[in-house]
CSV table of C-alpha atoms and ligand atoms in Angstrom, one decimal:
chain,number,residue,atom,x,y,z
A,1,MET,CA,129.4,111.7,118.1
A,2,GLY,CA,128.3,111.7,114.3
A,3,ARG,CA,129.4,110.5,111.0
A,4,LEU,CA,131.1,112.6,108.4
A,5,ILE,CA,130.5,111.2,104.8
A,6,LYS,CA,133.4,112.3,103.2
A,7,GLY,CA,135.0,112.8,99.9
A,8,GLY,CA,131.5,112.2,97.7
A,9,LYS,CA,130.0,113.6,95.3
A,10,VAL,CA,126.6,115.0,96.3
A,11,VAL,CA,123.7,115.2,94.3
A,12,SER,CA,120.6,116.8,94.3
A,13,ALA,CA,118.0,117.9,91.5
A,14,ALA,CA,119.4,121.2,91.4
A,15,GLY,CA,123.0,120.2,90.7
A,16,SER,CA,126.2,118.3,92.2
A,17,SER,CA,129.1,119.2,93.8
A,18,GLN,CA,132.1,117.6,96.0
A,19,ALA,CA,130.9,117.9,99.6
A,20,ASP,CA,130.8,116.2,102.6
A,21,VAL,CA,127.7,115.2,104.3
A,22,LEU,CA,127.2,115.1,108.4
A,23,ILE,CA,125.0,112.8,110.1
A,24,GLU,CA,123.9,113.5,113.9
A,25,GLY,CA,121.3,111.5,115.2
A,26,GLU,CA,118.5,110.7,112.9
A,27,LYS,CA,119.2,114.1,110.9
A,28,ILE,CA,121.7,115.6,108.7
A,29,SER,CA,123.7,118.7,110.4
A,30,ALA,CA,125.6,119.8,107.5
A,31,VAL,CA,126.5,119.1,104.2
A,32,GLY,CA,129.3,121.4,102.3
A,33,PRO,CA,133.1,121.0,101.1
A,34,ASN,CA,135.9,120.1,103.8
A,35,LEU,CA,133.8,119.5,107.0
A,36,GLN,CA,136.2,118.8,109.9
A,37,ALA,CA,136.4,115.4,111.4
A,38,ASN,CA,136.2,116.8,114.8
A,39,GLY,CA,135.6,113.3,116.5
A,40,HIS,CA,133.1,112.0,114.2
A,41,THR,CA,133.4,108.7,112.6
A,42,VAL,CA,134.8,109.1,109.2
A,43,ILE,CA,133.2,107.1,106.2
A,44,ASP,CA,135.6,107.6,103.1
A,45,ALA,CA,133.2,108.2,100.1
A,46,ALA,CA,136.1,109.1,97.7
A,47,GLY,CA,134.7,108.2,94.3
A,48,MET,CA,131.3,107.6,95.5
A,49,LEU,CA,128.1,109.6,94.4
A,50,VAL,CA,126.4,110.4,97.7
A,51,LEU,CA,122.2,110.8,97.1
A,52,PRO,CA,119.1,110.7,98.9
A,53,GLY,CA,117.6,107.8,99.8
A,54,GLY,CA,115.2,106.4,96.7
A,55,ILE,CA,111.6,106.5,97.5
A,56,ASP,CA,109.1,104.2,96.3
A,57,VAL,CA,105.8,105.9,96.1
A,58,HIS,CA,103.7,102.3,94.3
A,59,THR,CA,104.1,99.4,96.2
A,60,HIS,CA,101.6,96.4,97.2
A,61,LEU,CA,102.8,95.0,100.0
A,62,ASP,CA,101.0,92.3,102.2
A,63,MET,CA,98.0,92.6,99.4
A,64,PRO,CA,95.0,90.4,99.1
A,65,PHE,CA,94.5,90.2,95.1
A,66,GLY,CA,94.0,87.9,92.3
A,67,GLY,CA,92.7,85.2,94.8
A,68,THR,CA,96.1,85.2,96.7
A,69,LEU,CA,98.3,87.5,98.7
A,70,SER,CA,101.3,89.4,97.0
A,71,ALA,CA,104.5,87.4,98.4
A,72,ASP,CA,106.4,90.2,100.3
A,73,ASP,CA,104.9,91.2,103.4
A,74,TYR,CA,106.5,94.4,105.0
A,75,GLU,CA,108.9,92.9,106.7
A,76,TRP,CA,110.9,91.2,103.4
A,77,GLY,CA,109.5,93.9,100.8
A,78,THR,CA,110.9,96.8,103.0
A,79,ARG,CA,114.2,95.1,103.1
A,80,ALA,CA,114.6,94.3,99.7
A,81,ALA,CA,113.6,98.1,98.8
A,82,ALA,CA,116.5,99.3,101.4
A,83,ILE,CA,119.1,96.5,99.5
A,84,GLY,CA,118.3,98.2,96.4
A,85,GLY,CA,119.1,101.7,97.6
A,86,THR,CA,115.1,102.9,98.5
A,87,THR,CA,114.8,104.3,102.2
A,88,SER,CA,110.8,105.1,101.9
A,89,VAL,CA,107.8,103.7,100.5
A,90,ILE,CA,104.2,104.4,100.0
A,91,ASP,CA,102.1,101.3,99.9
A,92,PHE,CA,98.3,100.9,99.5
A,93,ALA,CA,95.5,100.5,102.4
A,94,LEU,CA,92.6,99.1,100.3
A,95,GLN,CA,89.5,99.9,101.2
A,96,SER,CA,86.9,96.8,101.1
A,97,MET,CA,83.6,97.5,99.5
A,98,GLY,CA,81.0,98.4,102.0
A,99,HIS,CA,83.3,99.0,104.4
A,100,PRO,CA,84.8,102.6,105.7
A,101,MET,CA,88.5,103.7,104.9
A,102,ALA,CA,88.9,104.1,108.5
A,103,GLU,CA,88.8,100.0,108.9
A,104,ALA,CA,91.4,99.7,105.8
A,105,PHE,CA,93.6,102.1,107.1
A,106,LYS,CA,93.8,99.9,110.8
A,107,THR,CA,94.1,96.7,108.9
A,108,TRP,CA,97.2,98.5,107.0
A,109,ARG,CA,98.8,99.7,110.0
A,110,ALA,CA,98.8,96.6,111.7
A,111,LYS,CA,100.3,94.6,108.8
A,112,SER,CA,103.2,97.2,109.0
A,113,GLU,CA,103.7,97.6,112.4
A,114,GLY,CA,106.8,95.8,113.9
A,115,LYS,CA,107.7,94.7,110.4
A,116,ALA,CA,108.9,97.7,108.3
A,117,CYS,CA,112.6,97.8,107.7
A,118,ILE,CA,112.4,101.5,106.4
A,119,ASP,CA,110.0,104.3,106.8
A,120,TYR,CA,107.1,103.9,104.9
A,121,GLY,CA,103.4,105.8,104.2
A,122,LEU,CA,100.1,105.0,103.0
A,123,HIS,CA,97.7,105.9,100.3
A,124,MET,CA,94.0,105.1,100.6
A,125,ALA,CA,92.6,103.1,97.8
A,126,VAL,CA,89.1,104.1,97.7
A,127,THR,CA,86.2,101.4,96.1
A,128,ASP,CA,83.4,102.8,98.2
A,129,LEU,CA,81.8,106.2,99.3
A,130,GLY,CA,78.9,105.0,101.1
A,131,PRO,CA,75.0,105.4,100.5
A,132,ASN,CA,75.2,108.9,98.9
A,133,ASP,CA,78.1,109.5,99.4
A,134,SER,CA,77.7,110.0,102.8
A,135,TRP,CA,81.4,108.5,104.1
A,136,ILE,CA,83.2,111.2,102.0
A,137,ASP,CA,84.2,112.9,105.0
A,138,GLU,CA,86.4,110.3,105.7
A,139,VAL,CA,88.7,111.6,103.2
A,140,ASP,CA,89.4,114.5,105.6
A,141,GLN,CA,89.8,111.8,108.4
A,142,MET,CA,92.4,110.3,106.0
A,143,VAL,CA,94.3,113.7,105.4
A,144,ALA,CA,94.2,114.1,109.3
A,145,ASN,CA,96.0,110.7,109.7
A,146,GLY,CA,98.7,111.7,106.9
A,147,ILE,CA,97.3,109.7,103.8
A,148,THR,CA,97.3,112.6,101.6
A,149,SER,CA,96.8,111.0,98.3
A,150,PHE,CA,93.8,108.6,97.6
A,151,LYS,CA,93.9,105.9,94.7
A,152,ILE,CA,91.2,105.3,92.2
A,153,PHE,CA,90.9,102.3,90.0
A,154,MET,CA,89.5,102.6,86.4
A,155,ALA,CA,90.0,98.9,85.6
A,156,TYR,CA,89.7,95.7,87.4
A,157,PRO,CA,85.7,95.5,87.3
A,158,ASN,CA,83.4,93.9,90.2
A,159,VAL,CA,86.9,94.3,92.1
A,160,LEU,CA,88.1,97.4,92.6
A,161,MET,CA,87.0,99.6,90.2
A,162,VAL,CA,85.1,102.6,90.7
A,163,ASP,CA,82.4,104.7,88.3
A,164,ASP,CA,82.9,108.2,87.1
A,165,ARG,CA,80.7,109.7,89.8
A,166,THR,CA,82.9,108.2,92.7
A,167,ILE,CA,85.9,109.6,90.9
A,168,TYR,CA,84.1,113.1,90.6
A,169,LYS,CA,82.9,112.9,94.0
A,170,LEU,CA,86.1,112.2,95.8
A,171,MET,CA,87.9,114.7,93.4
A,172,GLU,CA,85.8,117.6,94.6
A,173,ARG,CA,86.4,116.7,97.9
A,174,THR,CA,90.5,116.5,97.3
A,175,ALA,CA,90.4,119.4,95.0
A,176,LYS,CA,89.4,121.5,98.3
A,177,LEU,CA,91.7,119.8,100.8
A,178,GLY,CA,94.7,120.3,98.1
A,179,ALA,CA,95.0,116.1,98.6
A,180,LEU,CA,96.1,114.0,95.9
A,181,VAL,CA,94.2,111.3,93.7
A,182,CYS,CA,96.3,108.7,92.3
A,183,VAL,CA,94.8,107.0,89.4
A,184,HIS,CA,94.9,103.5,87.8
A,185,ALA,CA,93.6,104.9,84.2
A,186,GLU,CA,92.7,102.0,82.0
A,187,ASN,CA,89.1,101.2,80.2
A,188,GLY,CA,88.0,98.5,82.3
A,189,THR,CA,84.6,97.5,81.2
A,190,VAL,CA,85.4,97.9,77.2
A,191,ILE,CA,88.7,95.5,78.3
A,192,ASP,CA,86.4,93.3,80.0
A,193,ALA,CA,84.9,92.9,76.9
A,194,ILE,CA,87.7,92.3,74.7
A,195,VAL,CA,88.5,89.6,77.3
A,196,GLN,CA,85.6,87.5,77.1
A,197,GLU,CA,86.0,87.9,73.4
A,198,ALA,CA,89.5,86.1,73.6
A,199,LEU,CA,88.3,83.6,75.8
A,200,ALA,CA,85.8,82.9,73.8
A,201,ALA,CA,88.1,82.5,70.6
A,202,GLY,CA,89.9,80.0,72.8
A,203,ASN,CA,92.7,82.6,73.7
A,204,THR,CA,93.6,81.9,77.0
A,205,GLY,CA,97.4,82.0,77.1
A,206,PRO,CA,99.2,84.7,79.1
A,207,LEU,CA,99.7,86.7,76.1
A,208,TYR,CA,96.2,87.4,75.9
A,209,HIS,CA,96.5,89.3,79.1
A,210,ALA,CA,98.6,91.7,77.3
A,211,LEU,CA,96.8,91.7,73.9
A,212,THR,CA,93.5,92.2,75.4
A,213,ARG,CA,94.7,95.7,76.9
A,214,PRO,CA,95.1,97.8,74.2
A,215,THR,CA,97.1,101.2,74.8
A,216,VAL,CA,93.9,102.7,73.4
A,217,ALA,CA,92.2,101.9,76.6
A,218,GLU,CA,94.9,103.1,78.9
A,219,ALA,CA,95.0,107.0,76.7
A,220,GLU,CA,91.3,107.1,76.5
A,221,ALA,CA,91.0,106.7,80.5
A,222,VAL,CA,93.6,109.1,81.5
A,223,HIS,CA,91.8,111.6,79.2
A,224,ARG,CA,88.8,110.9,80.6
A,225,VAL,CA,89.9,111.4,84.3
A,226,VAL,CA,91.8,114.4,83.4
A,227,ALA,CA,88.7,115.9,82.6
A,228,ILE,CA,86.8,114.8,85.3
A,229,SER,CA,89.4,116.5,87.7
A,230,ASP,CA,89.0,119.7,85.6
A,231,LEU,CA,85.1,119.0,86.3
A,232,ALA,CA,85.9,118.8,90.1
A,233,GLY,CA,87.6,121.9,90.5
A,234,GLY,CA,91.0,121.3,89.2
A,235,ALA,CA,92.1,118.3,91.2
A,236,ARG,CA,95.3,117.2,91.4
A,237,THR,CA,95.9,113.9,89.5
A,238,TYR,CA,98.8,111.6,89.4
A,239,ILE,CA,98.4,109.0,86.6
A,240,VAL,CA,100.3,105.9,88.0
A,241,HIS,CA,102.5,103.5,85.8
A,242,VAL,CA,102.0,105.3,82.4
A,243,SER,CA,103.0,102.2,80.2
A,244,CYS,CA,102.6,103.7,76.9
A,245,GLU,CA,103.7,106.6,74.3
A,246,ASP,CA,99.5,107.2,73.8
A,247,ALA,CA,98.9,107.5,77.4
A,248,MET,CA,101.9,109.7,78.1
A,249,ARG,CA,101.0,112.1,75.2
A,250,GLU,CA,97.4,112.6,77.2
A,251,VAL,CA,99.4,113.7,80.3
A,252,GLU,CA,101.3,115.4,78.4
A,253,SER,CA,98.6,117.6,76.4
A,254,ALA,CA,96.9,118.0,80.4
A,255,ARG,CA,100.4,119.8,81.3
A,256,LYS,CA,100.6,121.7,78.5
A,257,ARG,CA,96.9,123.0,79.1
A,258,GLY,CA,98.0,123.9,83.0
A,259,LEU,CA,96.2,121.3,84.3
A,260,PRO,CA,97.6,119.9,87.9
A,261,VAL,CA,98.3,116.6,86.2
A,262,LEU,CA,101.4,114.5,87.0
A,263,GLY,CA,102.7,111.1,85.4
A,264,GLU,CA,104.4,107.9,86.9
A,265,THR,CA,105.8,105.0,85.2
A,266,CYS,CA,107.7,102.0,86.1
A,267,THR,CA,111.1,100.6,85.8
A,268,GLN,CA,109.6,97.6,83.8
A,269,TYR,CA,107.7,99.6,81.1
A,270,LEU,CA,111.3,101.3,80.4
A,271,VAL,CA,113.4,98.1,79.6
A,272,LEU,CA,110.9,95.1,79.4
A,273,SER,CA,108.8,94.7,76.4
A,274,LEU,CA,106.1,92.7,74.7
A,275,GLU,CA,108.0,91.4,72.0
A,276,ASP,CA,110.9,90.5,74.5
A,277,ASP,CA,108.7,88.8,77.4
A,278,MET,CA,105.7,87.8,76.4
A,279,GLY,CA,104.9,84.9,74.3
A,280,LYS,CA,107.4,83.0,76.1
A,281,PRO,CA,106.9,79.0,76.1
A,282,GLY,CA,106.0,77.1,78.6
A,283,PHE,CA,103.7,79.7,80.5
A,284,GLU,CA,107.3,81.4,81.4
A,285,ASP,CA,105.3,84.8,80.1
A,286,ALA,CA,102.8,84.7,83.3
A,287,LYS,CA,106.0,86.3,85.6
A,288,TYR,CA,105.3,89.2,83.4
A,289,VAL,CA,101.6,89.6,83.8
A,290,PHE,CA,100.9,92.7,85.3
A,291,THR,CA,98.6,95.8,84.8
A,292,PRO,CA,98.9,97.4,82.3
A,293,PRO,CA,100.7,94.8,80.2
A,294,LEU,CA,104.1,95.0,78.9
A,295,ARG,CA,103.8,97.3,75.5
A,296,GLU,CA,105.9,97.1,72.3
A,297,LYS,CA,109.4,98.3,72.5
A,298,LYS,CA,108.8,101.3,70.7
A,299,ASN,CA,107.3,102.9,73.8
A,300,GLN,CA,110.2,102.8,75.4
A,301,GLN,CA,112.2,105.8,74.3
A,302,PRO,CA,109.2,107.9,74.4
A,303,LEU,CA,109.0,107.1,78.0
A,304,TRP,CA,112.5,107.9,78.9
A,305,ASP,CA,112.1,110.9,76.9
A,306,GLY,CA,108.9,111.9,78.9
A,307,LEU,CA,111.0,111.3,82.0
A,308,LYS,CA,113.7,113.7,80.9
A,309,ASP,CA,111.4,116.5,79.5
A,310,ASP,CA,109.1,116.5,82.8
A,311,VAL,CA,106.2,115.1,80.9
A,312,LEU,CA,106.7,112.2,83.4
A,313,GLN,CA,107.8,112.9,87.1
A,314,VAL,CA,108.5,109.9,88.7
A,315,VAL,CA,109.6,106.2,88.1
A,316,SER,CA,108.1,103.7,90.5
A,317,THR,CA,107.9,99.6,90.9
A,318,ASP,CA,104.4,98.8,91.3
A,319,HIS,CA,106.2,96.1,93.3
A,320,CYS,CA,103.4,93.4,93.5
A,321,PRO,CA,105.3,90.2,93.7
A,322,PHE,CA,103.6,86.7,93.4
A,323,ARG,CA,105.6,83.4,93.1
A,324,PHE,CA,105.6,81.3,89.9
A,325,ALA,CA,105.2,77.7,91.2
A,326,ASP,CA,101.8,78.6,93.3
A,327,GLN,CA,101.1,81.5,92.3
A,328,LYS,CA,101.0,82.6,88.8
A,329,THR,CA,100.0,78.9,88.2
A,330,LEU,CA,96.6,79.6,89.4
A,331,GLY,CA,96.2,81.0,85.6
A,332,LEU,CA,97.4,78.0,83.8
A,333,GLU,CA,94.1,77.4,82.1
A,334,SER,CA,92.8,81.0,81.8
A,335,PHE,CA,95.1,84.4,81.7
A,336,THR,CA,92.4,85.8,83.6
A,337,LYS,CA,93.2,83.9,86.6
A,338,ILE,CA,96.8,84.9,86.5
A,339,PRO,CA,97.5,87.1,89.6
A,340,ASN,CA,98.4,90.6,88.6
A,341,GLY,CA,101.9,91.9,89.2
A,342,GLY,CA,105.5,91.6,89.5
A,343,PRO,CA,108.5,92.1,91.8
A,344,GLY,CA,110.9,95.1,91.2
A,345,ILE,CA,111.4,97.0,94.5
A,346,GLU,CA,114.7,95.7,94.9
A,347,ASN,CA,115.9,96.6,91.0
A,348,ARG,CA,114.2,100.3,90.5
A,349,MET,CA,117.7,102.4,91.5
A,350,GLN,CA,120.1,100.1,89.8
A,351,LEU,CA,118.2,99.8,86.6
A,352,VAL,CA,117.2,103.2,86.3
A,353,TYR,CA,120.9,104.5,87.2
A,354,HIS,CA,121.9,102.1,84.7
A,355,HIS,CA,119.3,102.3,81.8
A,356,GLY,CA,119.0,106.1,82.5
A,357,VAL,CA,122.3,107.7,83.4
A,358,ASN,CA,124.8,105.4,81.9
A,359,ALA,CA,123.0,105.3,78.5
A,360,GLY,CA,122.5,108.9,78.5
A,361,ARG,CA,119.3,108.8,78.6
A,362,ILE,CA,118.8,111.3,81.5
A,363,SER,CA,121.2,113.2,83.6
A,364,LEU,CA,122.2,112.4,86.9
A,365,GLU,CA,120.6,114.9,88.7
A,366,ARG,CA,117.4,114.0,86.9
A,367,PHE,CA,118.1,110.4,88.4
A,368,VAL,CA,117.8,111.9,91.8
A,369,GLU,CA,114.9,113.8,91.0
A,370,ILE,CA,112.4,111.3,89.5
A,371,THR,CA,113.8,108.3,91.9
A,372,ALA,CA,113.3,110.6,95.1
A,373,GLU,CA,112.8,114.2,95.3
A,374,SER,CA,109.7,114.7,93.0
A,375,PRO,CA,108.3,111.5,94.8
A,376,ALA,CA,108.9,113.6,98.2
A,377,LYS,CA,107.5,116.6,96.9
A,378,ILE,CA,104.5,115.2,95.1
A,379,PHE,CA,103.8,113.2,98.0
A,380,GLY,CA,104.2,115.7,101.1
A,381,MET,CA,107.5,114.4,102.7
A,382,TYR,CA,109.9,117.4,101.5
A,383,PRO,CA,112.3,118.3,102.7
A,384,GLN,CA,112.0,115.6,105.4
A,385,LYS,CA,112.8,113.1,102.8
A,386,GLY,CA,114.2,113.2,99.0
A,387,VAL,CA,117.2,115.6,99.5
A,388,LEU,CA,120.6,115.8,101.5
A,389,ALA,CA,120.3,119.1,103.2
A,390,PRO,CA,120.8,120.3,107.1
A,391,GLY,CA,117.3,119.1,108.9
A,392,SER,CA,116.6,116.5,106.9
A,393,ASP,CA,116.2,112.9,107.8
A,394,ALA,CA,119.7,111.1,107.2
A,395,ASP,CA,118.3,108.8,104.5
A,396,ILE,CA,121.6,108.4,102.3
A,397,LEU,CA,122.9,106.5,99.6
A,398,VAL,CA,126.9,105.7,99.2
A,399,TRP,CA,126.4,104.8,95.5
A,400,ASP,CA,129.2,103.1,93.7
A,401,PRO,CA,128.9,104.4,89.9
A,402,LYS,CA,131.6,101.7,89.1
A,403,ALA,CA,129.9,98.7,90.8
A,404,LYS,CA,129.0,95.7,88.2
A,405,TYR,CA,125.9,93.6,89.8
A,406,THR,CA,124.2,91.1,87.9
A,407,ILE,CA,120.2,90.7,88.8
A,408,THR,CA,119.2,87.3,89.5
A,409,ALA,CA,116.8,85.4,91.6
A,410,ALA,CA,119.2,83.0,93.0
A,411,THR,CA,120.3,86.4,95.4
A,412,GLN,CA,117.7,88.6,95.4
A,413,SER,CA,115.8,89.2,98.8
A,414,MET,CA,112.0,89.6,97.3
A,415,HIS,CA,110.4,86.6,98.2
A,416,THR,CA,109.4,85.4,94.5
A,417,ASP,CA,110.8,82.4,92.7
A,418,TYR,CA,112.1,84.3,89.5
A,419,SER,CA,113.1,87.5,88.5
A,420,ILE,CA,111.6,89.7,85.7
A,421,TYR,CA,115.3,91.1,85.0
A,422,GLU,CA,117.0,87.6,85.4
A,423,GLY,CA,120.6,88.1,83.8
A,424,PHE,CA,120.3,91.9,83.2
A,425,GLU,CA,123.8,93.5,84.1
A,426,VAL,CA,123.9,97.1,85.6
A,427,LYS,CA,126.5,99.1,86.4
A,428,GLY,CA,126.2,101.3,89.6
A,429,ASN,CA,124.7,100.2,92.9
A,430,ALA,CA,124.1,101.0,96.4
A,431,ARG,CA,127.4,100.5,98.9
A,432,GLN,CA,125.9,101.5,102.0
A,433,VAL,CA,122.6,102.9,102.9
A,434,TYR,CA,121.3,104.5,105.8
A,435,SER,CA,118.1,105.6,107.1
A,436,ARG,CA,117.7,108.0,109.7
A,437,GLY,CA,121.1,107.8,110.4
A,438,GLU,CA,121.4,104.4,110.8
A,439,LEU,CA,123.5,102.1,108.9
A,440,VAL,CA,121.0,99.4,107.5
A,441,VAL,CA,122.4,97.9,104.1
A,442,ASP,CA,126.4,97.8,104.1
A,443,ASN,CA,127.8,96.1,100.7
A,444,GLY,CA,124.2,94.4,99.4
A,445,ARG,CA,123.5,93.1,103.5
A,446,PHE,CA,121.0,94.0,105.3
A,447,VAL,CA,122.2,94.8,108.7
A,448,GLY,CA,119.5,97.1,110.5
A,449,GLN,CA,116.7,96.0,112.7
A,450,VAL,CA,113.2,94.7,111.6
A,451,GLY,CA,110.5,96.8,112.5
A,452,ARG,CA,112.7,100.2,112.9
A,453,GLY,CA,110.7,101.7,110.0
A,454,ARG,CA,108.6,104.2,110.9
A,455,TYR,CA,104.8,105.6,109.4
A,456,LEU,CA,105.2,108.2,107.7
A,457,HIS,CA,102.4,111.3,108.6
A,458,ARG,CA,102.4,112.9,105.1
A,459,GLY,CA,101.8,116.6,104.2
A,460,LEU,CA,100.1,117.8,101.4
A,461,PRO,CA,101.7,118.0,98.1
A,462,SER,CA,104.5,120.3,97.8
A,463,ALA,CA,104.6,120.0,93.8
B,1,URP,O1,99.6,94.1,88.2
B,1,URP,C1,99.7,95.1,88.6
B,1,URP,N1,99.9,96.2,88.6
B,1,URP,N2,99.1,94.7,90.1
B,1,URP,C2,99.1,95.3,91.1
B,1,URP,C3,97.7,96.4,91.0
B,1,URP,C4,97.8,97.5,90.4
B,1,URP,O2,97.2,97.7,89.1
B,1,URP,O3,98.4,98.3,90.4
B,2,ZN,ZN1,97.3,99.6,89.1
B,3,ZN,ZN1,99.9,99.1,91.6
């Protein structure tokens, strides 16, 4: 028999209503008012919101970076995601320069196999199209493998950065296929020059990571990549981790011109800031060294407005955790050696709900849209994921809008020895989390099986 989630308020991007949700096997079989119990197990959701499971499309699990490895592997990262109400992630397979994409695909499938607690997909981070772009057909092969989004970095010279020609050639192909290119937009070479100037002046502390990466360097790269995508035949382009108003205005301008450009911001840029979190004594601010860096507080409200007004479509986490004690401290002598990234996969839903919905910045429906429905559409998983409808996977949150919770490293599941949101108080939290019909989180406790998560063979974007 199935399970009937009864008496809650079911939310989608289109609207909310009192309705029951029937789960049979891995799928939702019915959604509607007053569904009959008919021998199904009834789950009382009175006073609760019933939401599609969150989808975090920007995570870095088990990733070699900055001379070390991100601290959450697929088991711990996806367990933390589930506890926070996220039921699917899309992580990055990283192509090594000089090696084919197929190798990266194999490596990342091996990292995740038998470990993931929820369903997961992969983007392919492209660093090399081979001699005379001779590996370009691998793009088609990746799409056939269910990887319908490609990532390029315009930052991190000599590590991940690609040149404009590579971007253009990749986009020519993705434009033909209807696939998506995700872009880390920052002018890496100019930033590198500014970094060298800071070091020469003896400015080596974590704050200088932020001060050497001005917002204009982000906005310039957005502007440039939008132009390249247009030249390449109108390639669908998704700007990841938009951190500031300058860069967001470039996304807005592209969209106003009718170009297929989408934008994502991350939780940290919405609730943390340069003033509040950088410049802390005792190397403490190394915890907040990620890229792009934290920006001045004045950027926060424009980003929220951009989410409300559909300038930006998604909130992700860019979860790339490193422990403070033995990883962040690699950069004690120079901020250039601090592994870039921060933990957040566990807290996205709580923080966006609290600071967005409770604070009146976005509606409940928009919350569902930017955390689940749009990610599912943009990344080719809709309506399997991102919506509560008959036939969809039963990825469901029973969300208690009154639950109060204080975020702290002491009780988190993520494998870092700190939280960038330490002491943040939120109202609204996942009470139960179902993944393909299975209860995986009950009152903050993971009760699922490790390794039950499945690889998501994604289709082409539908938004
Ligand atoms: O600092 C960050 N964001 N680390 C992960 C890699 C990236 O740029 O997304
Ligand atoms: Zn990035
Ligand atoms: Zn990232």
